[in-house]
Short mmCIF file of C-alpha atoms and ligand atoms in Angstrom, two decimals:
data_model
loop_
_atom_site.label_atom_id
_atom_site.label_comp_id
_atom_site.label_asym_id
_atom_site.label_seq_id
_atom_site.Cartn_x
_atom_site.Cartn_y
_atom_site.Cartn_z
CA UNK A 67 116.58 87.49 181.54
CA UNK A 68 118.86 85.11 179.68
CA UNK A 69 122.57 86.75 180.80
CA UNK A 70 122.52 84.44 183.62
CA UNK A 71 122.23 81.36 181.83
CA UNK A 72 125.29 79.77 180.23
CA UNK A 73 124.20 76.39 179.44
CA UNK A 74 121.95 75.08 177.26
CA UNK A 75 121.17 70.98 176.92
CA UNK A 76 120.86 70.58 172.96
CA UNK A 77 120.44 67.15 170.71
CA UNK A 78 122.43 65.23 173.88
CA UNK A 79 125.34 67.55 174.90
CA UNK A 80 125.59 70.68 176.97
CA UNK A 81 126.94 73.24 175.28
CA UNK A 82 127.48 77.07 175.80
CA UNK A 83 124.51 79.43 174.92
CA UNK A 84 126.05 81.08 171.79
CA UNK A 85 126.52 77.58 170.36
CA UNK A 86 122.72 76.48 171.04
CA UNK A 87 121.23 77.58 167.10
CA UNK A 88 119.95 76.06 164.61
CA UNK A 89 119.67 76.70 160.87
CA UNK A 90 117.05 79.50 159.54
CA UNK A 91 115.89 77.51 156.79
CA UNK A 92 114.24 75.43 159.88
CA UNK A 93 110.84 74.16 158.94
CA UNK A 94 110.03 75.15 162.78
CA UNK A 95 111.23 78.90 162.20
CA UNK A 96 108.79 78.74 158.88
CA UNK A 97 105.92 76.98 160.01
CA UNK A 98 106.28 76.78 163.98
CA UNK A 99 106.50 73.07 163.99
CA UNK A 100 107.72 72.28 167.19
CA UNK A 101 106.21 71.67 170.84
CA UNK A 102 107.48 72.68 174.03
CA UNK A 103 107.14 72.96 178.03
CA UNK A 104 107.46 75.43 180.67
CA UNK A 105 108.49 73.96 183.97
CA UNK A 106 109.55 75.54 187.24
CA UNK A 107 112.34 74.78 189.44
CA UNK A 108 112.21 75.81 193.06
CA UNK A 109 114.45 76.21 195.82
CA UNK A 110 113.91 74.05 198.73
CA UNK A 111 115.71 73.43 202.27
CA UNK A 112 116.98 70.22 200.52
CA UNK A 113 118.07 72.21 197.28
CA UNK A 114 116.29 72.99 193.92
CA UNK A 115 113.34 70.40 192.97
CA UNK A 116 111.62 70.45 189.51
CA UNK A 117 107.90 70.89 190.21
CA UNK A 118 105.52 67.78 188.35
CA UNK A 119 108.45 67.31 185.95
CA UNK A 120 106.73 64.19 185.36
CA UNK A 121 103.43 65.65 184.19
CA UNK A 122 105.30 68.39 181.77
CA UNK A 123 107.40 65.56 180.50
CA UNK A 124 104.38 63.57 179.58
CA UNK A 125 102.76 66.47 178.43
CA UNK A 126 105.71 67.49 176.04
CA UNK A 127 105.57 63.75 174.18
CA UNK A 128 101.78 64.21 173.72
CA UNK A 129 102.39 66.89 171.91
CA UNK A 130 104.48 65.49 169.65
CA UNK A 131 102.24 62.73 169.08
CA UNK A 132 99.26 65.50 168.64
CA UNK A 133 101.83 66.64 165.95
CA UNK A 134 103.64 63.38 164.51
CA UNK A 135 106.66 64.09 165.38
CA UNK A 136 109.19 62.16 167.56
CA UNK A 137 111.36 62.38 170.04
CA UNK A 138 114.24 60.03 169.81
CA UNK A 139 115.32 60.33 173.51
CA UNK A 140 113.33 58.84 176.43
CA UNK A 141 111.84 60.69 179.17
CA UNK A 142 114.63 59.94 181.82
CA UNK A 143 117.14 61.14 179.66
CA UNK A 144 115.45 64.29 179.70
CA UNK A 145 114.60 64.35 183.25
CA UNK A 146 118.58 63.98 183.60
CA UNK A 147 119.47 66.56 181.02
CA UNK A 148 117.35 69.40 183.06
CA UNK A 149 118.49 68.65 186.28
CA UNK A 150 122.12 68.41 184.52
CA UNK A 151 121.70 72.05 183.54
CA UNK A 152 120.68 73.14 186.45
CA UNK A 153 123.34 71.99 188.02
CA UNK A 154 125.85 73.40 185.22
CA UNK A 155 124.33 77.10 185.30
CA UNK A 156 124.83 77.11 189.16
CA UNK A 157 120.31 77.98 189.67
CA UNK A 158 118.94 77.91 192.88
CA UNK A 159 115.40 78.26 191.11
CA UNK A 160 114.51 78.52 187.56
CA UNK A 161 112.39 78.50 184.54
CA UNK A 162 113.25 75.17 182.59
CA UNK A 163 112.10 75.28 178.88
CA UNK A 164 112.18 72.02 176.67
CA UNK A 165 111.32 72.13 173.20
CA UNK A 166 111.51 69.80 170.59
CA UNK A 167 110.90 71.30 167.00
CA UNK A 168 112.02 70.62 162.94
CA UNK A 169 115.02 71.50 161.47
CA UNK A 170 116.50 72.28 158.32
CA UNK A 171 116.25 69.76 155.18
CA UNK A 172 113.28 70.60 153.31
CA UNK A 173 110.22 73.74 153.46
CA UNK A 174 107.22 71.42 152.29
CA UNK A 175 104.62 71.18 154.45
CA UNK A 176 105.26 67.75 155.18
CA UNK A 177 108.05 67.71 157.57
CA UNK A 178 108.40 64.16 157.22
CA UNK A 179 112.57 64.72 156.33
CA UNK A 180 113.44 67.03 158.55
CA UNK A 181 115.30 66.63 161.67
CA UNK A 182 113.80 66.50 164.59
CA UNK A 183 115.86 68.98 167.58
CA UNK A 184 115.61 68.56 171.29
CA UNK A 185 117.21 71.40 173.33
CA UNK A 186 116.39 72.56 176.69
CA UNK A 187 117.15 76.07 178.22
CA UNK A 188 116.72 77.58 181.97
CA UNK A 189 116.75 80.89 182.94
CA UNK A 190 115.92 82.83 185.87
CA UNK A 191 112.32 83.62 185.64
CA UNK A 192 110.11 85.81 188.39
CA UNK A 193 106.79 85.19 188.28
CA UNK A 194 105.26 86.19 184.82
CA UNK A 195 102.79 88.86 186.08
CA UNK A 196 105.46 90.45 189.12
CA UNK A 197 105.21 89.66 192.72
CA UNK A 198 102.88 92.17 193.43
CA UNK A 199 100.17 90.55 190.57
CA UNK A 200 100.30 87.48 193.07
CA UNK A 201 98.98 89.79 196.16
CA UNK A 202 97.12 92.39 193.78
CA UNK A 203 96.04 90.65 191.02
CA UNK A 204 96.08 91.53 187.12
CA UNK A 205 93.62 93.49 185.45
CA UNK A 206 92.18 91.60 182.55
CA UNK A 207 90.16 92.26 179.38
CA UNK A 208 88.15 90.17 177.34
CA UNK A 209 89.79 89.50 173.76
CA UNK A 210 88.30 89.77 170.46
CA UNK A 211 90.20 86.98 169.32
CA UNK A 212 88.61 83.93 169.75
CA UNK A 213 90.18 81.12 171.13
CA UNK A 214 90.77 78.39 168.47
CA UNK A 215 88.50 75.15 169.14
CA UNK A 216 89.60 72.12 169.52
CA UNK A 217 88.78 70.96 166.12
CA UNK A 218 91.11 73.42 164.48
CA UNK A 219 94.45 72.38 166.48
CA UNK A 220 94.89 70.23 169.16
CA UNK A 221 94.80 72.49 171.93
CA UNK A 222 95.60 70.33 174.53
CA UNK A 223 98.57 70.02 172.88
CA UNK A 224 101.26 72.36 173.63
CA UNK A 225 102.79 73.45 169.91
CA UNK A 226 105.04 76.77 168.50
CA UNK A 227 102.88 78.16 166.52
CA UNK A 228 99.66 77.47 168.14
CA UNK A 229 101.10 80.78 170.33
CA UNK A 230 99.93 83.10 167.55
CA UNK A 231 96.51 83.03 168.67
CA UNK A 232 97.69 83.89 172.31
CA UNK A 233 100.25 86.43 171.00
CA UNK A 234 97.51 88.57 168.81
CA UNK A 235 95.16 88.36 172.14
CA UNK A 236 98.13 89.76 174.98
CA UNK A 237 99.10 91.99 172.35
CA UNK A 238 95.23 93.64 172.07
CA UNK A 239 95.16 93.22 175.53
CA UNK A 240 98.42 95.15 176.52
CA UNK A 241 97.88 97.68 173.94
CA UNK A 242 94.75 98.34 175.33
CA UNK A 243 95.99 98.87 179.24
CA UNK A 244 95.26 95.31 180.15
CA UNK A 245 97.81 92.81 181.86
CA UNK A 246 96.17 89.65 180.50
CA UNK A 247 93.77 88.63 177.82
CA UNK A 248 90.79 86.07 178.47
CA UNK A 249 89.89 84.00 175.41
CA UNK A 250 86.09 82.85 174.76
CA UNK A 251 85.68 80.23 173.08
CA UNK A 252 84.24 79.28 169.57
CA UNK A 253 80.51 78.26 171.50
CA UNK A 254 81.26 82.22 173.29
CA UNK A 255 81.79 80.58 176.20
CA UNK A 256 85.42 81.59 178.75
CA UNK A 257 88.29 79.37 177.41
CA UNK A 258 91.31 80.70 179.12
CA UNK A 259 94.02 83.31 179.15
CA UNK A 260 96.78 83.71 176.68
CA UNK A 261 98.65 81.51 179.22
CA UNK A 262 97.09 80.47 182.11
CA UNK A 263 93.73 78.60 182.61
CA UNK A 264 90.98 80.05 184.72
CA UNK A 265 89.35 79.09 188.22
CA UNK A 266 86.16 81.26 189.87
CA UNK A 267 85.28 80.75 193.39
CA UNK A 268 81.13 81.02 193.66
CA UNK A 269 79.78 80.55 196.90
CA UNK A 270 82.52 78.59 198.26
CA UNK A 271 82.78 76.06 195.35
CA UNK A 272 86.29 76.20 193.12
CA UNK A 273 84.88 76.14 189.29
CA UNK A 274 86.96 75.51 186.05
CA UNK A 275 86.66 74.40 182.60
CA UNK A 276 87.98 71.40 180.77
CA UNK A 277 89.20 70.81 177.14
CA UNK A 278 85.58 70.64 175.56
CA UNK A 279 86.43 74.57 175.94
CA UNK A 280 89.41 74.17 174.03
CA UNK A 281 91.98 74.86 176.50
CA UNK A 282 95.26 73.71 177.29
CA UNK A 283 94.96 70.90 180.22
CA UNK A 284 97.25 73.05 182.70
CA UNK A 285 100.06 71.21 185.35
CA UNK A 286 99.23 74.23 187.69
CA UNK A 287 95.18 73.45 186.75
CA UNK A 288 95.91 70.18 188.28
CA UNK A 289 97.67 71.19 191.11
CA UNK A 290 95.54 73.90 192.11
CA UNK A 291 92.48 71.24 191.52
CA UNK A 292 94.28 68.60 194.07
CA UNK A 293 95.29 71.04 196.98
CA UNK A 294 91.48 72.23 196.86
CA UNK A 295 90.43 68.68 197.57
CA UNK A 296 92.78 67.91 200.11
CA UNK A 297 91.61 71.81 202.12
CA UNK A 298 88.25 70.32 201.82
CA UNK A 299 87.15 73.10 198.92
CA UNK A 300 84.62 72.10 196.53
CA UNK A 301 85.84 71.88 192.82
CA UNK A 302 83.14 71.73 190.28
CA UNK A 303 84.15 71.47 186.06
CA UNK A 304 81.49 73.21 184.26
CA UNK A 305 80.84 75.64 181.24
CA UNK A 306 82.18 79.02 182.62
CA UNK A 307 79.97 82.07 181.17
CA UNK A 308 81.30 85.20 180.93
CA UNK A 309 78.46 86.31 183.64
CA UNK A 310 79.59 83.76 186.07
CA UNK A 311 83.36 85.36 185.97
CA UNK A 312 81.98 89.04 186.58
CA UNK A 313 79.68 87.72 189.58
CA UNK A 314 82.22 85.61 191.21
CA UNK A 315 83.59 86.41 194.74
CA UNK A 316 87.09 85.37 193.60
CA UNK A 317 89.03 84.82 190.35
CA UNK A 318 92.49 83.76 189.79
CA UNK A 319 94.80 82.41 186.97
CA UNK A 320 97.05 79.40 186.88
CA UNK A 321 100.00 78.56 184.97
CA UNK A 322 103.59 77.64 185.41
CA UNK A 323 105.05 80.75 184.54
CA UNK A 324 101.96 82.58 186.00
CA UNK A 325 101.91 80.25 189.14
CA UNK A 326 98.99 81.84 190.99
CA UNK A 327 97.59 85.04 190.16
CA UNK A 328 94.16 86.53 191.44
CA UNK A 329 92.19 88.33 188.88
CA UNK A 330 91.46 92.13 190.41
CA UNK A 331 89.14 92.67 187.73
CA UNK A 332 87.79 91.61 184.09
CA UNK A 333 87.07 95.02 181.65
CA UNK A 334 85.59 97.75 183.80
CA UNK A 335 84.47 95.07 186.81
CA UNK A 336 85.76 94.63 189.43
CA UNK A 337 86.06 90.96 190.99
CA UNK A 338 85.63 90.68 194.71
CA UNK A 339 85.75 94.26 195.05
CA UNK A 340 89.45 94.58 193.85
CA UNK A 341 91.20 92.33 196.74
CA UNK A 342 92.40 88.75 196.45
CA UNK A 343 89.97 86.56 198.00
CA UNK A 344 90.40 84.32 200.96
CA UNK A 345 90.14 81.10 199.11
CA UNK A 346 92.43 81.90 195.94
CA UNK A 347 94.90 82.92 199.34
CA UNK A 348 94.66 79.99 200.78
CA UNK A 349 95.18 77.73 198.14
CA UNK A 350 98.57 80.17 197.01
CA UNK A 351 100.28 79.85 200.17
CA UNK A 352 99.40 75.91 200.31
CA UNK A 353 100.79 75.68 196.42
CA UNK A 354 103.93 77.56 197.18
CA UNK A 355 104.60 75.32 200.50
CA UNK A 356 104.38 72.69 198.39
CA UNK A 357 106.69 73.59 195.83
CA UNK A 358 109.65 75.07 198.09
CA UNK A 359 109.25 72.15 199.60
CA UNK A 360 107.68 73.29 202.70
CA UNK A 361 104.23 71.36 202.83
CA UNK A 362 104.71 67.40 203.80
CA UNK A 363 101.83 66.69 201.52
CA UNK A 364 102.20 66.45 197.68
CA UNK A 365 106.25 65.59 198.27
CA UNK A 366 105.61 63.46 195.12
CA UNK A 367 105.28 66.36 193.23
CA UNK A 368 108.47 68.10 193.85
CA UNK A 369 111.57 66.06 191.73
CA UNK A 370 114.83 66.79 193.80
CA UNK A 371 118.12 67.95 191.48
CA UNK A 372 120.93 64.82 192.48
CA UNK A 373 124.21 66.65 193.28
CA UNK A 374 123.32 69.99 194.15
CA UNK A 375 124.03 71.20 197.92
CA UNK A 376 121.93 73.27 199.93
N1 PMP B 458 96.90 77.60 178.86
C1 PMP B 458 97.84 78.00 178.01
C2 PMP B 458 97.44 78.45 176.65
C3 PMP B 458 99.20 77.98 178.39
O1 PMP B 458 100.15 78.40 177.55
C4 PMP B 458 99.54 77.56 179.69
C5 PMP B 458 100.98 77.57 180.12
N2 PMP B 458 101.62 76.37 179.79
C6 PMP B 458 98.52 77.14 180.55
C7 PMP B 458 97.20 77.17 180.10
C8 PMP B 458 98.82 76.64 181.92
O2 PMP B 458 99.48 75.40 181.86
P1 PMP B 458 100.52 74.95 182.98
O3 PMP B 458 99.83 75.12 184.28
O4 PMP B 458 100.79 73.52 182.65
O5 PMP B 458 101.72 75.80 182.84
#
């Protein structure tokens, strides 16, 4: 995945991927103190855009505040520095991949002394799940790890090691013949996936949960919420119950690397009898117009690279 990608932005230069490391006595590396983003650039007729960079950018310095930690360099400078590596590594389309974490000085807790790093990488990134997931749909199973609540880790925040917890539930779920996991949550309620937040469609209505079920506050969530409203589809935020998932007419997944991805079917049941719905179609074809730049509406959303012909 990474041969195509030559450049990496890191601490305020670009330099060339073999030269983007840092130390191993890294208080990150020890105790995954860092936060990052995902963030997807797409092609358009007037050349790539960064999708919501703004929202992933303000996303990335809330979770540094969530953690204490800060980032010395100012969100335009890091706006710059991903479209500057786009440019550099020649991509059309791409995953972009901030993270900020501690380095090396000391392995107390406290990383109070250690540096703080700011690198960004791209790479060329298909959907997460394969193309065919976004017309098939994954196959998921419930986890037996629980999703940890909100008053354990920030988890609106979007922190290193907080991944664990996702990492233990794809693993289960993989192992087990799955393509995704589904969290619950501490109150046995649905949280989300091991990367992607959840939507049902129930008689017509668009239903998700919020961060009082300890989930990550999704860009894609937000998108997917907004292009509902403007096709005129109900969107209701409400406690999702495991029942209400395996009696819904549709079922998909959002996330940035995800993008949109129905849900075939959760365990042994099926979820609109095995075929993406027409709503979770709909609102797919409307979010990738939008980010390819094809869709008038939502133009806000899409930040264009400077300097790169199409
Ligand atoms: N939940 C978790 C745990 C995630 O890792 C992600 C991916 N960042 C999401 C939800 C979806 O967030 P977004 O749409 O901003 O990528």
């Amino acid at each position: 995945m990474f041969e195509q990608s030559q450049w990496v932005w890191m601490d305020g230069e670009v330099v060339p991927w073999n030269q983007a490391t840092i130390h191993v006595s890294s208080h990150a590396l020890h105790y995954g103190t860092g936060v990052f983003e995902g963030i997807r650039c797409y092609e358009t007729p007037d050349g790539p855009a960064i999708f919501r960079a703004d929202a992933h950018l303000d996303r990335l310095y809330a979770s540094a505040l969530a953690y204490g930690m800060q980032i010395v360099y100012p969100t335009e400078v890091l706006l710059e520095a991903m479209c500057e590596l786009i440019r550099r590594n020649g991509f059309r389309s791409c995953y972009i991949r901030p993270i900020c974490c501690y380095g090396s000085k000391s392995l107390g807790f406290l990383p109070n002394r250690c540096p703080v790093h700011v690198a960004i990488l791209a790479w060329p990134w298909e959907t997460m799940h394969g193309q065919s997931a976004l017309e098939h749909g994954v196959h998921v199973g419930v986890s037996r790890w629980t999703k940890f609540h909100s008053s354990m880790m920030p988890t609106t925040a979007k922190a290193c090691g907080q991944y664990l917890n996702s990492i233990l539930a794809l693993r289960d779920a993989t192992t087990a013949g799955f393509d995704e996991a589904l969290l619950m949550d501490l109150g046995g309620t649905i949280a989300e996936g091991a990367g992607e937040n959840l939507f049902l469609v129930k008689k017509g209505t668009l239903l998700t949960n919020d961060q009082r079920h300890s989930i990550l506050m999704g860009v894609t969530r937000d998108a997917v919420m907004n292009i509902a409203r403007d096709l005129g589809i109900p969107v209701e935020t409400r406690t999702l119950e495991l029942d209400d998932l395996v009696s819904s007419e549709e079922a998909f997944l959002t996330g940035t690397a995800a993008e949109i991805t129905p849900i075939r079917a959760v365990d042994s049941r099926l979820i609109g009898g095995g075929v993406r719905g027409p709503i979770t179609k709909l609102i797919q074809e409307r979010f990738f117009a939008i980010a390819v730049g094809r869709e008038p509406t939502r133009r806000a959303w899409l930040h264009p690279v400077p300097g790169t012909t199409t």
